[in-house]
PDB file of C-alpha atoms in Angstrom:
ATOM      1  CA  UNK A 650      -5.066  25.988 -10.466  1.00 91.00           C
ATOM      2  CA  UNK A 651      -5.509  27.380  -6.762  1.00 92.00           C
ATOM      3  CA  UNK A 652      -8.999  25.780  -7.050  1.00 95.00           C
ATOM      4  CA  UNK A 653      -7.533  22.462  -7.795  1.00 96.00           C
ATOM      5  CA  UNK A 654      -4.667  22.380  -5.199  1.00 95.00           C
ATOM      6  CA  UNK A 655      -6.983  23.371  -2.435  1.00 95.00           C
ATOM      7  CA  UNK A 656      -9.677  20.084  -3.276  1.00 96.00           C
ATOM      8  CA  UNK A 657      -6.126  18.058  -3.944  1.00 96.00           C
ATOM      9  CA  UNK A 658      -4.684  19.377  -0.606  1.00 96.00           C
ATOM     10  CA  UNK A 659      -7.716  18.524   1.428  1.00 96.00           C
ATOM     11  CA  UNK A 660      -8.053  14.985  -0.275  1.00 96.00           C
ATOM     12  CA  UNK A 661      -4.337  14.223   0.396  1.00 96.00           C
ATOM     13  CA  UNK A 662      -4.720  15.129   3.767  1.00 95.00           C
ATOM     14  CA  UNK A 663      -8.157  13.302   4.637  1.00 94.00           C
ATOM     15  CA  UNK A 664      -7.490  10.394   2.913  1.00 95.00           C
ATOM     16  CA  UNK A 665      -3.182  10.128   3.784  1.00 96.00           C
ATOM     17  CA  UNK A 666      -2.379   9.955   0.694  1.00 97.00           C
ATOM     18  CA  UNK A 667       0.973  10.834   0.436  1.00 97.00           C
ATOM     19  CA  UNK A 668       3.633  10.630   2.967  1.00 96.00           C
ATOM     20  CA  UNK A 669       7.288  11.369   3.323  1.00 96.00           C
ATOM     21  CA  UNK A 670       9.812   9.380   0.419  1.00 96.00           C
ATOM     22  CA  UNK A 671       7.028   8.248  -1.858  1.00 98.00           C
ATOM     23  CA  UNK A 672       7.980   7.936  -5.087  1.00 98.00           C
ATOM     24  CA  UNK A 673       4.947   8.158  -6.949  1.00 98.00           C
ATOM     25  CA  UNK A 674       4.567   7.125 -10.864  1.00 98.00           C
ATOM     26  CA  UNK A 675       1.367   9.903 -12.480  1.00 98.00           C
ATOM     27  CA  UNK A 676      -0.151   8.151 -15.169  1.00 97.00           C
ATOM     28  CA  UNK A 677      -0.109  10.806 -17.930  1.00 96.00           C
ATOM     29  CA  UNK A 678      -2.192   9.803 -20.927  1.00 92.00           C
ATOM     30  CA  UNK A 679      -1.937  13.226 -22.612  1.00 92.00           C
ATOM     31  CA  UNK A 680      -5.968  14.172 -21.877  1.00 93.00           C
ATOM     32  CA  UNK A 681      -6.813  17.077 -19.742  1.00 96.00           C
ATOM     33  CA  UNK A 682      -7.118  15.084 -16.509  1.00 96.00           C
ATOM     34  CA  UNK A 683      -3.808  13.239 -16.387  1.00 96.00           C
ATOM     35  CA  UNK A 684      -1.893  16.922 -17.210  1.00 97.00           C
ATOM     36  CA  UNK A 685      -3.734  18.538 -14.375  1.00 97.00           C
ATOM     37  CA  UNK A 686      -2.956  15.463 -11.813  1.00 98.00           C
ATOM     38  CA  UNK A 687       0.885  15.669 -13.148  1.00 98.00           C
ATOM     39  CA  UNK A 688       0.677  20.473 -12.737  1.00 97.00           C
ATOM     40  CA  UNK A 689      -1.362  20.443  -9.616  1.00 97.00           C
ATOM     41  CA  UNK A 690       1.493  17.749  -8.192  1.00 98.00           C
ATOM     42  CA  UNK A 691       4.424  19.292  -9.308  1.00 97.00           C
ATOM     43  CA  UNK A 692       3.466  22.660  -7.508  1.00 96.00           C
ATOM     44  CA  UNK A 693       2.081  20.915  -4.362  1.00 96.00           C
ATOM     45  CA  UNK A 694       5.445  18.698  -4.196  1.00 95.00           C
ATOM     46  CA  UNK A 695       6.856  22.491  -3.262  1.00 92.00           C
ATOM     47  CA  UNK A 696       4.993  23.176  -0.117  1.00 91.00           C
ATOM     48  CA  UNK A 697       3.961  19.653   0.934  1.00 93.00           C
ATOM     49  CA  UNK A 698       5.267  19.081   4.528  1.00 91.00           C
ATOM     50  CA  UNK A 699       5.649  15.675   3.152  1.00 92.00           C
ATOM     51  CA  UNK A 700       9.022  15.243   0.580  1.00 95.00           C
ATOM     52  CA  UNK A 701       7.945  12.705  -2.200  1.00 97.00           C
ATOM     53  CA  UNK A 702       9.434  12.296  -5.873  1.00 97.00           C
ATOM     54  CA  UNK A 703       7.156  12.098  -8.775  1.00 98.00           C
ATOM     55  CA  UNK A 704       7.822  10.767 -12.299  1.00 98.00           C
ATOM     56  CA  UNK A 705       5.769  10.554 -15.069  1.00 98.00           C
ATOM     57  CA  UNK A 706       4.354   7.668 -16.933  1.00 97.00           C
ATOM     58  CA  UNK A 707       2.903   7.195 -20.408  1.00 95.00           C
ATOM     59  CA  UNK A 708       1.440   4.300 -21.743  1.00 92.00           C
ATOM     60  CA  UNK A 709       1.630   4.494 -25.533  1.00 90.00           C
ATOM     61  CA  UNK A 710      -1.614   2.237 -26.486  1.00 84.00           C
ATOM     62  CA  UNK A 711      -1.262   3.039 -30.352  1.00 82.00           C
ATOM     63  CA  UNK A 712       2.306   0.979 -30.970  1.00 79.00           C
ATOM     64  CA  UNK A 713       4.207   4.310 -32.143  1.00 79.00           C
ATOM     65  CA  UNK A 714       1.417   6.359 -33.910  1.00 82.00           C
ATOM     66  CA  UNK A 715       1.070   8.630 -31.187  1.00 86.00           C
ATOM     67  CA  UNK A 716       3.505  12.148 -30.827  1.00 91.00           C
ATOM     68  CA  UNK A 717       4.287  12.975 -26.970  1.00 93.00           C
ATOM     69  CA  UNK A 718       6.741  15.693 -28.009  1.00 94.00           C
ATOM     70  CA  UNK A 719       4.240  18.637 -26.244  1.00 95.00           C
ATOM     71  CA  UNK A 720       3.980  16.503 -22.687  1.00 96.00           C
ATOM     72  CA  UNK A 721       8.128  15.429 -22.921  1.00 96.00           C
ATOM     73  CA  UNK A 722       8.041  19.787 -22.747  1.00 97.00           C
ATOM     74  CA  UNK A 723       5.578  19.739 -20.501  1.00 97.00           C
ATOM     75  CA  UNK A 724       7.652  17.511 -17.926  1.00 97.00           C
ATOM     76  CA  UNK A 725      11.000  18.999 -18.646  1.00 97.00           C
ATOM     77  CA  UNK A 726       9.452  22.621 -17.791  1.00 96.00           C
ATOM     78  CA  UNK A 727       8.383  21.012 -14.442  1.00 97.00           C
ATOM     79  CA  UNK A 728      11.298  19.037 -13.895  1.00 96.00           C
ATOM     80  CA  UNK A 729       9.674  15.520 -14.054  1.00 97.00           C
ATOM     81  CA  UNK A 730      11.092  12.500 -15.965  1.00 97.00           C
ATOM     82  CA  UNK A 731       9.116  11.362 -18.306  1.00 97.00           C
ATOM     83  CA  UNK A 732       8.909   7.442 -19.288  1.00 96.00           C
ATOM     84  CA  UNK A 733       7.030   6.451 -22.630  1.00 95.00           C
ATOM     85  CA  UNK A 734       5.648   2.643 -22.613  1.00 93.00           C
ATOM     86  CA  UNK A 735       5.639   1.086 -26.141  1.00 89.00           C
ATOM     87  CA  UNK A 736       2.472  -0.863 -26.442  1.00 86.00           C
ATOM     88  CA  UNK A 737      -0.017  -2.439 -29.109  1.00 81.00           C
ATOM     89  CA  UNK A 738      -3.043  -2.280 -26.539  1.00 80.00           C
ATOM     90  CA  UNK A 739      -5.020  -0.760 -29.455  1.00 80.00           C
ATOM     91  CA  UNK A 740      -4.366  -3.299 -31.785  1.00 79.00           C
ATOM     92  CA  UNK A 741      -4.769  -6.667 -29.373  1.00 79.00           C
ATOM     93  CA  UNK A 742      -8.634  -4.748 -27.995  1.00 80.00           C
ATOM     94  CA  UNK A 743      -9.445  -3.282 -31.564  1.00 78.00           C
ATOM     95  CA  UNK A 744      -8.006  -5.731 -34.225  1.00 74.00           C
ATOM     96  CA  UNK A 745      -7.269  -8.915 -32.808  1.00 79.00           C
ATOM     97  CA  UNK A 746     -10.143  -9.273 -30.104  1.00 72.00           C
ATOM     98  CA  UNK A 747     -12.127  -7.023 -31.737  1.00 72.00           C
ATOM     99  CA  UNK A 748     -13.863  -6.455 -28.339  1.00 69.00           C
ATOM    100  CA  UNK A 749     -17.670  -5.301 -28.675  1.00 70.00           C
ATOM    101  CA  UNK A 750     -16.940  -3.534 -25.253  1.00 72.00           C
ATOM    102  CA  UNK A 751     -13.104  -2.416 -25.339  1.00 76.00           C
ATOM    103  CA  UNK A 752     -12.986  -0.423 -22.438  1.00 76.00           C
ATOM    104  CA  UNK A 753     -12.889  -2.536 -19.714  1.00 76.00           C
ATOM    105  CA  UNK A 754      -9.847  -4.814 -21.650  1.00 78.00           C
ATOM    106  CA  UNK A 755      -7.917  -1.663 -22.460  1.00 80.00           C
ATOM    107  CA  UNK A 756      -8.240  -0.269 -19.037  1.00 82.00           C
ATOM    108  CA  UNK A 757      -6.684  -3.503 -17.452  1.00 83.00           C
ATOM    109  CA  UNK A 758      -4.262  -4.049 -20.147  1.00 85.00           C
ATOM    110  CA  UNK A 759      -3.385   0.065 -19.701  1.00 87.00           C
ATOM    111  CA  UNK A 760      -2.590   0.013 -15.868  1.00 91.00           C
ATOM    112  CA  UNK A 761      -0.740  -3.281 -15.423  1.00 92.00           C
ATOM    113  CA  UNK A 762       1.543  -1.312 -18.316  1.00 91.00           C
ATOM    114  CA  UNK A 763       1.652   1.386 -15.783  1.00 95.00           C
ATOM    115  CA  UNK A 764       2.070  -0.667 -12.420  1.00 95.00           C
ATOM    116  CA  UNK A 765       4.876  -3.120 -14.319  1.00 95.00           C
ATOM    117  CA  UNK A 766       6.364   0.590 -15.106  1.00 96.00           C
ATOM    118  CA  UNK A 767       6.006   1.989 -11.925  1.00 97.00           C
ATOM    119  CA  UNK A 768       7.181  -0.738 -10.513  1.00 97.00           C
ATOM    120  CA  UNK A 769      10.629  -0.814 -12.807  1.00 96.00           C
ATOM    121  CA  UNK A 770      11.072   2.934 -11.729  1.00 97.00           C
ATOM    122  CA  UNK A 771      10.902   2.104  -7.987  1.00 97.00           C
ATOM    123  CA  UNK A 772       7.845   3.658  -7.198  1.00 98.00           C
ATOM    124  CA  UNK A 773       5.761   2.769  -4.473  1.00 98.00           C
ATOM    125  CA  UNK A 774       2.418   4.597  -5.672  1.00 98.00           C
ATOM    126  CA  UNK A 775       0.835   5.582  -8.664  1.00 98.00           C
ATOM    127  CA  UNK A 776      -1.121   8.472  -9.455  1.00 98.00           C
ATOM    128  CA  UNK A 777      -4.310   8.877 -11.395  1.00 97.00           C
ATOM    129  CA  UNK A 778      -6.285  11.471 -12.606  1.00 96.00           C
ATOM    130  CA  UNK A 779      -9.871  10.482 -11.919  1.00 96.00           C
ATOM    131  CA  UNK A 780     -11.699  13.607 -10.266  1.00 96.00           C
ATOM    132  CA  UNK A 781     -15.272  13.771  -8.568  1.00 95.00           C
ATOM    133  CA  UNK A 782     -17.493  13.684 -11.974  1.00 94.00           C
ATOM    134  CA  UNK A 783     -15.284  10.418 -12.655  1.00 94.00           C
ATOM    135  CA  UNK A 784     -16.162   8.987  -9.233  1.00 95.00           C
ATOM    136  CA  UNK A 785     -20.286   9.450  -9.905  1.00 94.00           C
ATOM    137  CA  UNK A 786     -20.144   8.253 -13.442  1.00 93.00           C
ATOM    138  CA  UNK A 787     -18.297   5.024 -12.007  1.00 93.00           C
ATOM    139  CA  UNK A 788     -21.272   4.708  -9.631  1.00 92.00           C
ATOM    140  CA  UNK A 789     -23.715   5.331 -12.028  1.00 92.00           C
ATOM    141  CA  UNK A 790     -21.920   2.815 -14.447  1.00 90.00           C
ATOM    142  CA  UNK A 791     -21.946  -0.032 -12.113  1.00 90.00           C
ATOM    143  CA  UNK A 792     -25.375   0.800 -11.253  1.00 91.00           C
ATOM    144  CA  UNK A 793     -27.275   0.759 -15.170  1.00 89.00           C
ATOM    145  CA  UNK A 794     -25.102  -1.325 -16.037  1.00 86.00           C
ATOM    146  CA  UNK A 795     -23.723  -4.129 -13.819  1.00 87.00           C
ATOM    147  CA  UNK A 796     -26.489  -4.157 -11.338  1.00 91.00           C
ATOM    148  CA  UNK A 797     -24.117  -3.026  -8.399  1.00 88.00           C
ATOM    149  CA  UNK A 798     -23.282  -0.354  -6.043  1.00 87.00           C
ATOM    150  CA  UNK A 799     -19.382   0.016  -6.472  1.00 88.00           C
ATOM    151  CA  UNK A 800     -16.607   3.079  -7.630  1.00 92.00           C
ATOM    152  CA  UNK A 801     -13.520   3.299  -6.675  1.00 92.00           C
ATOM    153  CA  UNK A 802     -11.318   4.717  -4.053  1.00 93.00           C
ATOM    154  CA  UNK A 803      -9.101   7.675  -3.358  1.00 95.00           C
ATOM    155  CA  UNK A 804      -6.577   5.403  -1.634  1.00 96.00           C
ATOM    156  CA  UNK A 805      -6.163   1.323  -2.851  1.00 96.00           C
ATOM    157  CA  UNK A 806      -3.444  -1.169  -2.352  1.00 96.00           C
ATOM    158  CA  UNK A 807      -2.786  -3.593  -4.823  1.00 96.00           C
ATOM    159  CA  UNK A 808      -1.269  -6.363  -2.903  1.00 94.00           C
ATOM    160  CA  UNK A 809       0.161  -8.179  -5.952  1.00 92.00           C
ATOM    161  CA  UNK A 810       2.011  -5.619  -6.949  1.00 94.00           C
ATOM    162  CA  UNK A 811       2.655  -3.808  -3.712  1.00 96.00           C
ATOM    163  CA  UNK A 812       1.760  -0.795  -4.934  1.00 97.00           C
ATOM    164  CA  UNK A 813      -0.931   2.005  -3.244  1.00 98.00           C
ATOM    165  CA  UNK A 814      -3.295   3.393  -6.308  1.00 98.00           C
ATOM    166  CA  UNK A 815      -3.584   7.001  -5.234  1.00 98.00           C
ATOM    167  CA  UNK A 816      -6.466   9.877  -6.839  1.00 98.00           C
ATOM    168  CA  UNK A 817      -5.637  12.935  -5.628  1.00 98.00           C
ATOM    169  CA  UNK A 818      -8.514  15.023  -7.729  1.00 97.00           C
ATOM    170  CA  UNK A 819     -11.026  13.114  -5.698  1.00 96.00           C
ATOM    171  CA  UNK A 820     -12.233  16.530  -4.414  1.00 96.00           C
ATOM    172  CA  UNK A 821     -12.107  18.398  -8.042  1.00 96.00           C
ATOM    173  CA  UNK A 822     -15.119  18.914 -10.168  1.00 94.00           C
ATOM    174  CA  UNK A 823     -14.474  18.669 -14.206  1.00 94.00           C
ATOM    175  CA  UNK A 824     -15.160  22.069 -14.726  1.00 93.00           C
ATOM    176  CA  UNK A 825     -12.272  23.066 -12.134  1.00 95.00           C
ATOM    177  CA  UNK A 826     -10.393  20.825 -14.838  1.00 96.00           C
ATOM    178  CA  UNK A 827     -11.801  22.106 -17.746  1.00 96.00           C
ATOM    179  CA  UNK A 828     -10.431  25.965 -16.135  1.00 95.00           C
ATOM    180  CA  UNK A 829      -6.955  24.891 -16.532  1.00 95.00           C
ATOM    181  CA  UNK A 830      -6.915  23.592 -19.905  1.00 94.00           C
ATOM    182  CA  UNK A 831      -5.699  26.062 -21.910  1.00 93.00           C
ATOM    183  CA  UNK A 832      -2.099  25.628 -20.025  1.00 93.00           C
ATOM    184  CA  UNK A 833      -2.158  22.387 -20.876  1.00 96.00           C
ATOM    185  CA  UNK A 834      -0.425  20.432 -23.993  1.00 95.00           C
ATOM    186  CA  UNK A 835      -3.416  18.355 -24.125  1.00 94.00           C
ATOM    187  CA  UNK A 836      -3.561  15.641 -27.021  1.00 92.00           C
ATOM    188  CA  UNK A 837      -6.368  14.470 -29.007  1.00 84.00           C
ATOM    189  CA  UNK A 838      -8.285  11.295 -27.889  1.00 78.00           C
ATOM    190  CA  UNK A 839      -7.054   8.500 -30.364  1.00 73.00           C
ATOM    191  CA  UNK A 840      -9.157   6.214 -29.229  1.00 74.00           C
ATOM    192  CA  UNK A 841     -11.698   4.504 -31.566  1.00 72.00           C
ATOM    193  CA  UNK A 842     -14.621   4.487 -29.615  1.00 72.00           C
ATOM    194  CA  UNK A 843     -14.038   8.188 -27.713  1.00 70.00           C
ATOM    195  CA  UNK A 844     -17.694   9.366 -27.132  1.00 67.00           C
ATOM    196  CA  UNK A 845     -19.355   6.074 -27.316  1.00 67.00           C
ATOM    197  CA  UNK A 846     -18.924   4.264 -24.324  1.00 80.00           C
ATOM    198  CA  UNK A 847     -20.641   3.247 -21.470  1.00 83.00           C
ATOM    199  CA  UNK A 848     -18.759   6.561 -19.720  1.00 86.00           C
ATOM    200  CA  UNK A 849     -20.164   8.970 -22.137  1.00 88.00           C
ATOM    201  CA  UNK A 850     -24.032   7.161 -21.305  1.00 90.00           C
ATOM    202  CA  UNK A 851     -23.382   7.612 -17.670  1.00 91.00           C
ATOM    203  CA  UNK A 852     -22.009  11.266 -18.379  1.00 90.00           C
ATOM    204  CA  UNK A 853     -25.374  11.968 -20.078  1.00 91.00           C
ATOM    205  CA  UNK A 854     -27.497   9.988 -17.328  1.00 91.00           C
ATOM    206  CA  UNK A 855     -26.172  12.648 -14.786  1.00 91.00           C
ATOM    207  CA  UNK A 856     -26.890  15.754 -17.655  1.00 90.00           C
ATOM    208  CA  UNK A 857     -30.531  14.701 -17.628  1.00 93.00           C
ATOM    209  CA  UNK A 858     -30.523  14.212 -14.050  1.00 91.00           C
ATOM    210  CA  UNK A 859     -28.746  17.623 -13.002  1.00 88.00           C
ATOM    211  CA  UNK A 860     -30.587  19.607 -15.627  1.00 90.00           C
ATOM    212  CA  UNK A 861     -33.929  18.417 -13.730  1.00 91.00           C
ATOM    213  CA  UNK A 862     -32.976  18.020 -10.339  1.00 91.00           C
ATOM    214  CA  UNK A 863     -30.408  20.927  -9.364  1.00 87.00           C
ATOM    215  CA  UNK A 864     -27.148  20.173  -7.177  1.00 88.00           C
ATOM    216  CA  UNK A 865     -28.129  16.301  -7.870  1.00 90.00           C
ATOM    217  CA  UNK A 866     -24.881  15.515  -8.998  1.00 89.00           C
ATOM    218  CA  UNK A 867     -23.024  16.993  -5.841  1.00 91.00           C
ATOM    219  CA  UNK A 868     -25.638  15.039  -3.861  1.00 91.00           C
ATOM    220  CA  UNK A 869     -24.678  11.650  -5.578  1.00 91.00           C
ATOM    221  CA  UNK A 870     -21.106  12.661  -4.314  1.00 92.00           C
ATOM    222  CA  UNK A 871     -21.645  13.121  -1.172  1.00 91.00           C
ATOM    223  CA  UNK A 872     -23.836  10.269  -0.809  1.00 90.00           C
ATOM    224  CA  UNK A 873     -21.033   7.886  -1.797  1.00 90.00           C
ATOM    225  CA  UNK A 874     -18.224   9.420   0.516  1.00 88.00           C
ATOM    226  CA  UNK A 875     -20.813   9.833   3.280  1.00 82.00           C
ATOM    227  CA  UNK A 876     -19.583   7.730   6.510  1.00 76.00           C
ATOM    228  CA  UNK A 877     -22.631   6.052   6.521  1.00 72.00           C
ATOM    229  CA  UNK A 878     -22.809   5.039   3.071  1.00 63.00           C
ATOM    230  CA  UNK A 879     -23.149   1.026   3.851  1.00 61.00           C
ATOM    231  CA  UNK A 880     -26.180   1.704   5.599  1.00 61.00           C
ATOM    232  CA  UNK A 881     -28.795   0.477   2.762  1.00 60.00           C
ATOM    233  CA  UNK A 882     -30.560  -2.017   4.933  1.00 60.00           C
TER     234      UNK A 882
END
């Protein structure tokens, strides 16, 4: 975890991410990234110059099905509230739309849940758990796939909502992630397509890539923070 709140130290400070009296909603969806976001916050709350408030947010996309007994735990042995969000996401992307490409749908239908929410709780930010590995297969997705050269940022404002869209794990690999797991209460992915989406083709894009070009995917990462990263012409 010392790993992880160095990277998330370094990113808060770069990129201002938090300052005094935020009150910032973590979107905890019970996977490994969301639960290290929510740990790694909770213990740099304690020695952040900066006093801010955190509560936790979970968007419950299967209408009920799902158990969230482990992360309520989780947040009452940190001392964070913890605010469930009764949904049928799953069943209007799955059933009634019957998307052929659900992610996209289900991620905009998931975070207006969580903005509305944060919103309701009087937050001014919100807190994601998208780390460096997330921020190249974004890039890489956009790229196969769309034809474009976009990811997203450590620090956005939504200006219909007036919220700021915070990622503190900007700095943190997977595998710093991945070290922490086993003190996590992480939940099983109950999503229908887990493992065959456009994320998991990207994921394997960079495997190939890394596998035959060492240290390519820290090179795709610094390529896209780089200053001068809007210099293609």
């Amino acid at each position: 975890m010392q790993k992880i709140l160095s990277a998330m130290r370094k990113a808060c400070e770069e990129y201002q991410l938090i300052q005094a009296d935020d009150k910032i909603a973590v979107g905890v969806s019970g996977g490994k990234d969301s639960l290290a976001l929510l740990a790694a916050l909770a213990a740099y709350q304690r020695f952040c110059p900066q006093k801010f408030q955190l509560v936790a947010v979970t968007v419950d996309l299967s209408n009920g099905k799902m158990d969230y007994s482990k992360i309520q735990e989780f947040c009452q042995k940190l001392k964070i509230q913890h605010h469930i969000v009764p949904s049928n996401v799953f069943e209007v992307v799955f059933d009634i739309r019957k998307e052929k490409n659900p992610c996209s749908l289900c991620a905009n239908l998931r975070r207006g849940m969580l903005n509305s929410a944060a919103k309701e709780l009087g937050c001014n930010k919100v807190a994601l758990g998208h780390h460096q590995d997330d921020l190249i297969e974004t890039f890489i997705m956009s790229l196969f796939f769309e034809g474009r050269l976009s990811t997203f940022k450590p620090l956005a404002y939504l200006s219909k909502v007036n919220l700021h869209v915070i990622r503190p794990l900007i700095y943190c690999s997977e595998n710093d992630i991945i070290s922490v797991v086993n003190d996590l209460p992480v939940l099983q992915n109950a999503c229908p397509v887990n493992h065959a989406t456009q994320r998991e083709q990207a994921k394997n894009i960079l495997k190939i890539l890394n596998k035959k070009y060492p240290a390519c995917k820290q090179k795709l990462f610094n390529a896209i923070i780089h200053k001068e990263r809007y210099n293609l012409f």
